Coordinates of C-alpha atoms and ligand atoms in Angstrom, one line a residue:
M38 CA 55.2 -46.4 -56.2
T39 CA 56.8 -47.4 -59.5
D40 CA 54.6 -45.6 -62.0
L41 CA 57.0 -43.7 -64.1
D42 CA 55.2 -40.4 -64.1
V43 CA 54.6 -40.5 -60.4
V44 CA 58.2 -41.4 -59.7
R45 CA 59.4 -38.6 -61.9
S46 CA 57.3 -36.1 -60.0
Y47 CA 59.2 -37.0 -56.8
A48 CA 62.5 -36.9 -58.6
V49 CA 62.5 -33.3 -59.7
D50 CA 63.4 -30.4 -57.4
W51 CA 61.6 -27.1 -56.7
S52 CA 63.5 -25.1 -59.3
D53 CA 63.0 -27.8 -62.0
R54 CA 66.7 -28.0 -62.6
F55 CA 67.7 -31.3 -61.0
H56 CA 66.1 -34.5 -62.2
G57 CA 66.9 -37.9 -60.6
S58 CA 66.2 -41.5 -61.9
P59 CA 65.2 -43.6 -58.9
T60 CA 63.6 -47.0 -59.3
C61 CA 60.7 -46.3 -57.1
V62 CA 59.3 -44.0 -54.3
V63 CA 58.3 -45.4 -50.9
R64 CA 56.0 -43.3 -48.9
V65 CA 56.4 -44.4 -45.3
R66 CA 53.8 -43.8 -42.5
S67 CA 55.8 -44.9 -39.5
R68 CA 59.3 -45.1 -38.1
D69 CA 59.1 -48.9 -38.2
E70 CA 58.5 -48.7 -42.0
V71 CA 61.7 -46.7 -42.3
V72 CA 63.5 -49.4 -40.3
T73 CA 62.1 -52.1 -42.7
V74 CA 63.3 -50.1 -45.8
L75 CA 66.7 -49.6 -44.4
E76 CA 67.0 -53.3 -43.4
R77 CA 66.0 -54.3 -46.9
S78 CA 68.6 -51.8 -48.3
A79 CA 71.2 -53.4 -46.1
D80 CA 70.3 -56.9 -47.4
L81 CA 69.9 -56.0 -51.1
G82 CA 72.3 -53.0 -51.3
F83 CA 70.1 -50.4 -53.0
P84 CA 70.7 -46.8 -52.1
V85 CA 68.1 -44.8 -50.2
V86 CA 67.5 -41.1 -50.7
A87 CA 65.4 -39.6 -47.9
Q88 CA 63.0 -36.8 -48.9
G89 CA 60.7 -34.3 -47.1
G90 CA 58.6 -31.7 -48.9
N91 CA 60.9 -31.7 -51.9
T92 CA 61.6 -27.9 -51.7
G93 CA 65.4 -28.4 -51.7
L94 CA 67.5 -26.4 -54.2
V95 CA 70.8 -28.3 -54.4
G96 CA 69.9 -31.5 -56.1
A97 CA 69.0 -33.7 -53.2
T98 CA 66.3 -35.2 -55.3
M99 CA 68.7 -36.3 -58.0
A100 CA 68.4 -39.8 -56.8
P101 CA 70.8 -42.1 -58.6
P102 CA 69.6 -45.0 -60.9
G103 CA 68.6 -48.1 -58.8
S104 CA 67.9 -46.0 -55.7
V105 CA 64.7 -45.7 -53.6
I106 CA 63.3 -42.3 -52.7
L107 CA 62.1 -42.6 -49.1
N108 CA 59.4 -39.9 -48.9
L109 CA 58.9 -39.0 -45.2
S110 CA 55.9 -36.6 -45.6
G111 CA 53.6 -39.3 -44.0
L112 CA 55.6 -39.0 -40.7
N113 CA 53.4 -36.1 -39.6
D114 CA 52.4 -36.8 -36.0
M115 CA 53.0 -34.1 -33.4
V116 CA 53.0 -34.5 -29.6
E117 CA 53.1 -31.7 -27.1
N118 CA 55.3 -32.3 -24.0
D119 CA 54.8 -31.0 -20.5
D120 CA 58.2 -29.2 -20.7
G121 CA 56.8 -26.9 -23.5
S122 CA 58.6 -28.7 -26.3
L123 CA 57.0 -30.3 -29.3
V124 CA 57.9 -33.7 -30.8
A125 CA 57.2 -33.6 -34.5
G126 CA 57.6 -36.3 -37.1
A127 CA 60.2 -35.5 -39.8
G128 CA 57.4 -35.0 -42.3
C129 CA 55.5 -32.2 -40.5
T130 CA 55.5 -29.1 -42.5
I131 CA 57.1 -25.9 -41.1
A132 CA 53.6 -24.2 -41.3
S133 CA 52.0 -27.0 -39.2
V134 CA 54.6 -26.7 -36.5
Q135 CA 54.2 -22.9 -36.5
D136 CA 50.4 -23.3 -36.1
A137 CA 50.9 -25.8 -33.2
A138 CA 53.3 -23.5 -31.5
S139 CA 50.9 -20.6 -31.8
R140 CA 48.1 -22.7 -30.3
L141 CA 50.4 -23.3 -27.3
G142 CA 51.1 -19.5 -27.0
K143 CA 54.6 -20.0 -28.4
V144 CA 56.6 -19.4 -31.5
F145 CA 58.7 -21.7 -33.7
G146 CA 61.9 -19.9 -34.6
L147 CA 62.3 -21.1 -38.2
D148 CA 60.3 -19.5 -41.1
L149 CA 60.7 -20.0 -44.8
A150 CA 58.7 -18.9 -47.8
S151 CA 58.2 -22.6 -48.6
R152 CA 56.7 -23.2 -45.1
D153 CA 53.6 -25.0 -46.5
S154 CA 55.6 -27.7 -48.2
A155 CA 59.0 -27.7 -46.5
T156 CA 59.3 -30.2 -43.6
V157 CA 61.1 -30.0 -40.3
G158 CA 63.1 -33.1 -41.3
G159 CA 64.3 -31.4 -44.5
A160 CA 65.1 -28.2 -42.7
F161 CA 67.1 -30.1 -40.1
N162 CA 69.0 -32.1 -42.8
T163 CA 70.0 -28.9 -44.6
N164 CA 70.3 -26.9 -41.4
A165 CA 68.1 -24.3 -43.1
G166 CA 68.3 -20.6 -42.0
G167 CA 65.3 -18.8 -43.3
M168 CA 64.0 -15.4 -42.5
Y169 CA 64.7 -15.2 -38.7
A170 CA 68.0 -17.1 -38.4
A171 CA 69.8 -13.9 -37.3
Y172 CA 67.5 -13.8 -34.3
W173 CA 66.5 -17.3 -33.4
G174 CA 69.4 -19.2 -35.1
P175 CA 69.2 -21.7 -37.9
M176 CA 67.2 -25.0 -37.6
R177 CA 69.9 -26.7 -35.5
D178 CA 69.1 -24.2 -32.8
Q179 CA 65.4 -25.1 -32.8
V180 CA 66.1 -28.8 -32.1
T181 CA 66.9 -30.4 -28.7
G182 CA 66.4 -34.1 -29.6
V183 CA 66.4 -36.3 -32.6
E184 CA 65.2 -39.8 -33.6
A185 CA 66.9 -41.4 -36.5
V186 CA 67.3 -44.8 -38.2
M187 CA 70.9 -45.7 -39.0
A188 CA 72.0 -47.4 -42.2
D189 CA 71.6 -50.9 -40.7
G190 CA 68.1 -50.2 -39.4
T191 CA 69.1 -49.5 -35.8
V192 CA 67.1 -46.7 -34.1
V193 CA 68.9 -43.9 -32.2
S194 CA 66.9 -41.4 -30.2
T195 CA 67.5 -38.5 -27.9
I196 CA 63.9 -37.4 -27.8
D197 CA 63.0 -38.9 -24.4
G198 CA 64.7 -37.8 -21.3
N199 CA 66.0 -34.5 -20.1
A200 CA 67.0 -32.0 -22.8
E201 CA 69.5 -30.4 -20.5
A202 CA 71.4 -33.7 -19.8
A203 CA 74.9 -33.6 -21.3
W204 CA 76.0 -37.0 -22.4
G205 CA 78.9 -36.0 -24.6
V206 CA 78.6 -36.3 -28.4
D207 CA 75.2 -35.1 -29.3
P208 CA 73.4 -36.8 -32.2
V209 CA 71.6 -33.5 -32.9
A210 CA 74.9 -31.8 -33.6
V211 CA 76.2 -34.8 -35.7
L212 CA 73.1 -35.1 -37.9
A213 CA 72.1 -31.4 -38.4
G214 CA 73.0 -30.5 -42.0
S215 CA 74.0 -34.1 -42.9
E216 CA 71.5 -34.2 -45.7
G217 CA 70.4 -37.8 -45.2
T218 CA 74.0 -39.1 -45.7
L219 CA 74.6 -40.4 -42.2
A220 CA 71.1 -41.6 -41.1
V221 CA 67.4 -41.1 -41.9
V222 CA 65.9 -38.6 -39.4
T223 CA 62.4 -39.6 -38.4
A224 CA 61.4 -37.2 -35.6
L225 CA 62.6 -34.1 -33.9
K226 CA 62.1 -32.6 -30.5
L227 CA 61.6 -28.9 -31.1
R228 CA 62.4 -25.9 -28.9
L229 CA 59.5 -23.4 -28.9
R230 CA 60.1 -19.8 -27.9
A231 CA 58.1 -17.2 -26.0
P232 CA 56.7 -14.9 -28.8
V233 CA 57.9 -11.3 -29.2
T234 CA 54.8 -9.4 -28.3
E235 CA 55.0 -6.6 -30.9
T236 CA 57.1 -6.2 -34.0
T237 CA 57.3 -3.6 -36.7
V238 CA 58.0 -4.3 -40.4
I239 CA 59.8 -1.6 -42.3
M240 CA 61.0 -1.5 -45.9
A241 CA 63.8 1.1 -46.6
G242 CA 65.4 2.1 -49.9
F243 CA 69.1 2.4 -50.5
D244 CA 71.7 3.2 -53.3
S245 CA 74.0 0.4 -52.2
V246 CA 73.9 -3.0 -50.4
E247 CA 76.6 -1.7 -48.1
A248 CA 74.4 1.2 -46.9
A249 CA 71.5 -1.3 -46.4
A250 CA 73.7 -3.5 -44.2
Q251 CA 75.0 -0.6 -42.2
M252 CA 71.4 0.4 -41.2
A253 CA 70.5 -3.0 -39.7
V254 CA 73.6 -5.1 -38.8
G255 CA 74.2 -5.1 -35.0
V256 CA 71.1 -3.1 -34.1
P257 CA 69.4 -4.6 -31.0
G258 CA 66.0 -6.1 -31.5
V259 CA 66.3 -6.6 -35.3
M260 CA 64.8 -10.0 -36.0
A261 CA 65.0 -10.1 -39.8
G262 CA 66.9 -8.1 -42.5
E263 CA 66.1 -9.3 -46.0
L264 CA 67.6 -7.8 -49.1
L265 CA 66.1 -7.4 -52.5
G266 CA 66.9 -5.1 -55.4
E267 CA 64.9 -3.2 -58.0
T268 CA 65.1 -6.1 -60.5
E269 CA 63.5 -8.4 -57.9
M270 CA 60.9 -5.7 -56.9
E271 CA 59.9 -5.2 -60.5
T272 CA 59.5 -8.9 -61.1
V273 CA 57.4 -9.5 -58.0
I274 CA 55.2 -6.5 -58.9
E275 CA 54.8 -7.6 -62.5
R276 CA 54.3 -11.4 -61.9
G277 CA 52.7 -11.3 -58.4
G278 CA 50.3 -8.4 -59.3
L279 CA 51.3 -6.4 -56.2
A280 CA 51.3 -2.6 -56.1
R281 CA 54.6 -0.8 -55.9
P282 CA 55.1 -0.1 -52.1
M283 CA 57.5 2.9 -52.4
A284 CA 59.4 5.0 -54.9
P285 CA 62.0 2.9 -56.9
H286 CA 65.4 2.4 -55.3
R287 CA 68.4 0.4 -56.3
W288 CA 68.1 -1.8 -53.2
Y289 CA 65.6 -2.4 -50.5
L290 CA 66.0 -3.8 -47.0
L291 CA 63.0 -5.4 -45.3
I292 CA 63.4 -5.2 -41.6
E293 CA 61.4 -6.8 -38.8
I294 CA 62.2 -5.4 -35.4
E295 CA 60.9 -5.6 -31.9
S296 CA 58.6 -2.5 -31.8
G297 CA 60.3 -1.3 -28.6
S298 CA 63.6 -1.1 -30.4
V299 CA 62.4 0.9 -33.5
D300 CA 64.1 4.0 -32.2
S301 CA 67.5 2.4 -32.4
L302 CA 67.2 2.2 -36.2
Q303 CA 68.6 5.2 -38.1
I304 CA 66.4 5.7 -41.1
D305 CA 67.8 8.5 -43.2
G306 CA 66.0 7.9 -46.5
D307 CA 62.8 6.7 -47.9
A308 CA 60.9 4.0 -45.8
V309 CA 57.4 2.5 -45.5
V310 CA 55.9 0.4 -42.7
G311 CA 53.5 -2.6 -42.6
S312 CA 53.6 -6.4 -42.2
S313 CA 52.2 -6.9 -45.7
L314 CA 55.6 -5.8 -47.0
W315 CA 56.8 -9.4 -46.4
A316 CA 55.0 -10.4 -49.6
Y317 CA 57.6 -8.6 -51.8
R318 CA 60.4 -10.7 -50.3
E319 CA 58.5 -14.0 -50.0
R320 CA 57.2 -14.0 -53.6
I321 CA 60.6 -13.6 -55.2
T322 CA 61.3 -17.3 -55.8
E323 CA 58.0 -18.1 -57.4
S324 CA 58.1 -15.0 -59.5
I325 CA 61.5 -15.8 -60.9
D326 CA 60.6 -19.4 -61.6
G327 CA 58.0 -18.2 -64.1
L328 CA 60.7 -16.6 -66.2
G329 CA 62.6 -19.8 -67.0
V330 CA 64.6 -22.5 -65.2
P331 CA 66.9 -20.5 -62.9
Y332 CA 70.5 -21.5 -62.0
K333 CA 70.5 -21.0 -58.3
F334 CA 73.4 -20.0 -56.1
D335 CA 73.2 -19.8 -52.3
V336 CA 76.4 -18.2 -51.0
V337 CA 77.9 -16.4 -48.1
V338 CA 79.6 -13.1 -48.9
P339 CA 80.6 -10.1 -46.7
P340 CA 77.9 -7.5 -47.4
A341 CA 80.5 -4.8 -48.1
R342 CA 81.7 -6.9 -51.2
L343 CA 78.2 -7.5 -52.6
D344 CA 77.8 -4.3 -54.6
D345 CA 81.0 -4.9 -56.7
L346 CA 80.3 -8.6 -57.0
H347 CA 76.8 -8.0 -58.2
A348 CA 78.1 -5.4 -60.8
D349 CA 80.8 -7.7 -62.0
L350 CA 78.6 -10.8 -62.3
S351 CA 75.7 -8.9 -64.1
R352 CA 78.3 -7.9 -66.7
L353 CA 79.9 -11.4 -67.0
L354 CA 76.6 -13.3 -67.1
A355 CA 74.8 -11.2 -69.8
P356 CA 72.6 -11.9 -71.7
N357 CA 71.4 -14.1 -68.8
R358 CA 69.8 -12.0 -66.1
L359 CA 71.1 -11.9 -62.5
F360 CA 68.8 -11.7 -59.5
M361 CA 70.2 -11.1 -56.1
F362 CA 68.3 -11.3 -52.8
G363 CA 68.7 -13.0 -49.4
H364 CA 69.3 -12.9 -45.7
L365 CA 71.6 -9.9 -45.4
L366 CA 72.0 -10.0 -41.6
R367 CA 73.7 -13.5 -42.1
S368 CA 75.7 -12.4 -45.2
N369 CA 73.7 -15.1 -47.0
A370 CA 72.9 -14.1 -50.6
H371 CA 70.9 -15.9 -53.2
F372 CA 72.0 -15.4 -56.8
N373 CA 69.5 -16.7 -59.4
V374 CA 70.7 -16.6 -63.0
V375 CA 67.8 -16.6 -65.3
P376 CA 68.0 -17.3 -69.1
P377 CA 67.2 -14.4 -71.5
H378 CA 64.0 -16.1 -72.5
R379 CA 61.8 -18.9 -71.1
E380 CA 62.9 -21.7 -73.4
A381 CA 66.6 -20.9 -73.2
T382 CA 68.9 -22.7 -70.7
V383 CA 71.6 -21.2 -68.5
P384 CA 74.9 -23.0 -69.4
D385 CA 76.5 -25.1 -66.7
E386 CA 79.7 -23.0 -67.1
V387 CA 78.1 -20.2 -65.0
D388 CA 78.7 -22.5 -62.0
Q389 CA 82.5 -22.0 -62.0
L390 CA 82.2 -18.4 -63.1
V391 CA 80.0 -17.4 -60.2
L392 CA 81.5 -19.5 -57.5
D393 CA 85.1 -18.4 -58.4
A394 CA 84.0 -14.8 -58.2
V395 CA 82.3 -15.4 -54.9
E396 CA 85.4 -17.0 -53.4
K397 CA 87.6 -14.2 -54.8
A398 CA 85.3 -11.8 -52.9
G399 CA 86.0 -13.6 -49.7
G400 CA 82.9 -15.6 -49.8
S401 CA 81.9 -19.3 -49.5
A402 CA 80.0 -21.4 -52.0
A403 CA 77.5 -23.0 -49.6
G404 CA 74.9 -21.1 -47.5
E405 CA 71.6 -22.3 -46.0
H406 CA 70.5 -24.5 -48.8
G407 CA 73.2 -27.0 -48.0
V408 CA 75.7 -28.9 -50.3
G409 CA 73.5 -31.5 -51.9
R410 CA 74.8 -32.8 -55.2
A411 CA 75.1 -29.4 -56.8
K412 CA 78.0 -28.3 -54.6
A413 CA 79.5 -31.7 -53.6
V414 CA 82.7 -31.3 -55.6
R415 CA 83.1 -27.7 -54.7
A416 CA 82.6 -28.5 -51.0
R417 CA 85.2 -31.2 -51.2
D418 CA 87.7 -28.8 -52.8
S419 CA 87.0 -25.9 -50.5
L420 CA 87.1 -27.7 -47.1
P421 CA 90.4 -27.8 -45.2
P422 CA 91.8 -31.4 -45.2
G423 CA 91.2 -31.9 -41.4
R424 CA 87.5 -31.2 -41.8
R425 CA 87.2 -33.3 -44.9
D426 CA 88.8 -36.2 -43.1
L427 CA 86.4 -35.9 -40.2
I428 CA 83.4 -35.9 -42.6
D429 CA 84.8 -38.9 -44.4
A430 CA 85.4 -40.8 -41.2
L431 CA 81.9 -40.2 -40.0
K432 CA 80.5 -41.4 -43.3
R433 CA 82.6 -44.5 -43.2
A434 CA 81.6 -45.3 -39.6
L435 CA 77.9 -44.7 -40.0
D436 CA 77.3 -45.7 -43.6
P437 CA 80.1 -48.1 -44.5
D438 CA 78.4 -49.3 -47.7
G439 CA 77.6 -45.8 -48.9
R440 CA 73.9 -46.5 -49.3
L441 CA 72.5 -43.3 -47.7
N442 CA 72.0 -40.5 -50.3
P443 CA 75.2 -41.3 -52.3
G444 CA 76.7 -38.4 -54.1
A445 CA 75.3 -35.8 -51.8
G446 CA 77.4 -33.8 -49.4
A447 CA 81.1 -33.5 -49.1
A448 CA 82.0 -37.0 -47.9
R449 CA 83.4 -39.6 -50.2
Ligands
MLT549 C1 64.7 -17.8 -50.0 O1 65.4 -17.2 -49.2 O2 63.7 -17.2 -50.6 C2 65.0 -19.2 -50.4 O3 66.2 -19.7 -49.9 C3 64.7 -19.6 -51.8 C4 65.6 -19.3 -52.9 O4 66.8 -19.1 -52.9 O5 65.0 -19.3 -54.0
ZN550 ZN1 67.0 -18.3 -48.4

């Protein structure tokens, strides 16, 4: 596809902040078409930016001029294996894999609010965490085999054969989180889990993030522990048309726990129960997006430091508004800085301000959303030299001409 408007729609991310300028978009339907595109790229030298459901938030869609966006959403076949695993094309949505797992009496361990659009290929390339990562692990832990096309068009696959066989360096480990910079992932062999028979969803109110973390961290049977504040609650209620679920509190923790373990939770204050409470957490992103183009941060910060960090940043960022929510059990916080009114823009200087404050609080600038282009420079500066050398060496070995998603990730 080369029509300018169509190409533009593939070259803008979910938050509307990152815009790329590729020459065209190629929607492939098979692995062999991916091979053809990469062989052409090797001959002619054009860069290739692999894309799944386009729900990324770190500028992966900011395809450079002259590049080709390789949209993989047409790779959506699924095959059930006798060993209980599922082989899914990279373009299968998370929701379609969850449905297939449930038809098989199993569960897929990854869940994201963007499940209807986000793909397993995209989740693998960012090593996404989502709502249940503290229990089932991030995407890497849901994958036992991978099929990928290398920069020269060669196919590598660990999908067939015994998942338990240990042949040394594992392509799954090498490619998880590599953001399309080392190869184009075309299919994944997914590990499905036995479902937890009964779970209970509880929302509890707190005065501090630290108190919220103390209630759930390390408690057996806790599957999810998601943080949101009163600012986020008000926005979801107002923009999502939901009724207030409980009396106002400074912070809320949404917990999903195996029902047999509920007694291990010490609930001292106000709390309500019901699976519909998930809506208050899941609708945060869409509700915030309606307020203006947010400047999104996805960071890892020790929960005990989040109260002070949030107070400091709210002050420093005014008149912009600060939203904070995320996966508290994994110390993974999402800061969204929203302009004071819809037409205003959050200045780029907030990047340094927020990330310096995060690092001063003992945190890291990159969480489950990945590095992308948004954090490429910061990742390079933050990584210890040995790890940076390893990443560079991998990139040089697997993509010597630098044609795969150039500018994304830490490698140079
Ligand atoms: C979430 O946890 O809701 C997502 O990572 C999306 C976001 O940060 O907006
Ligand atoms: Zn998240």
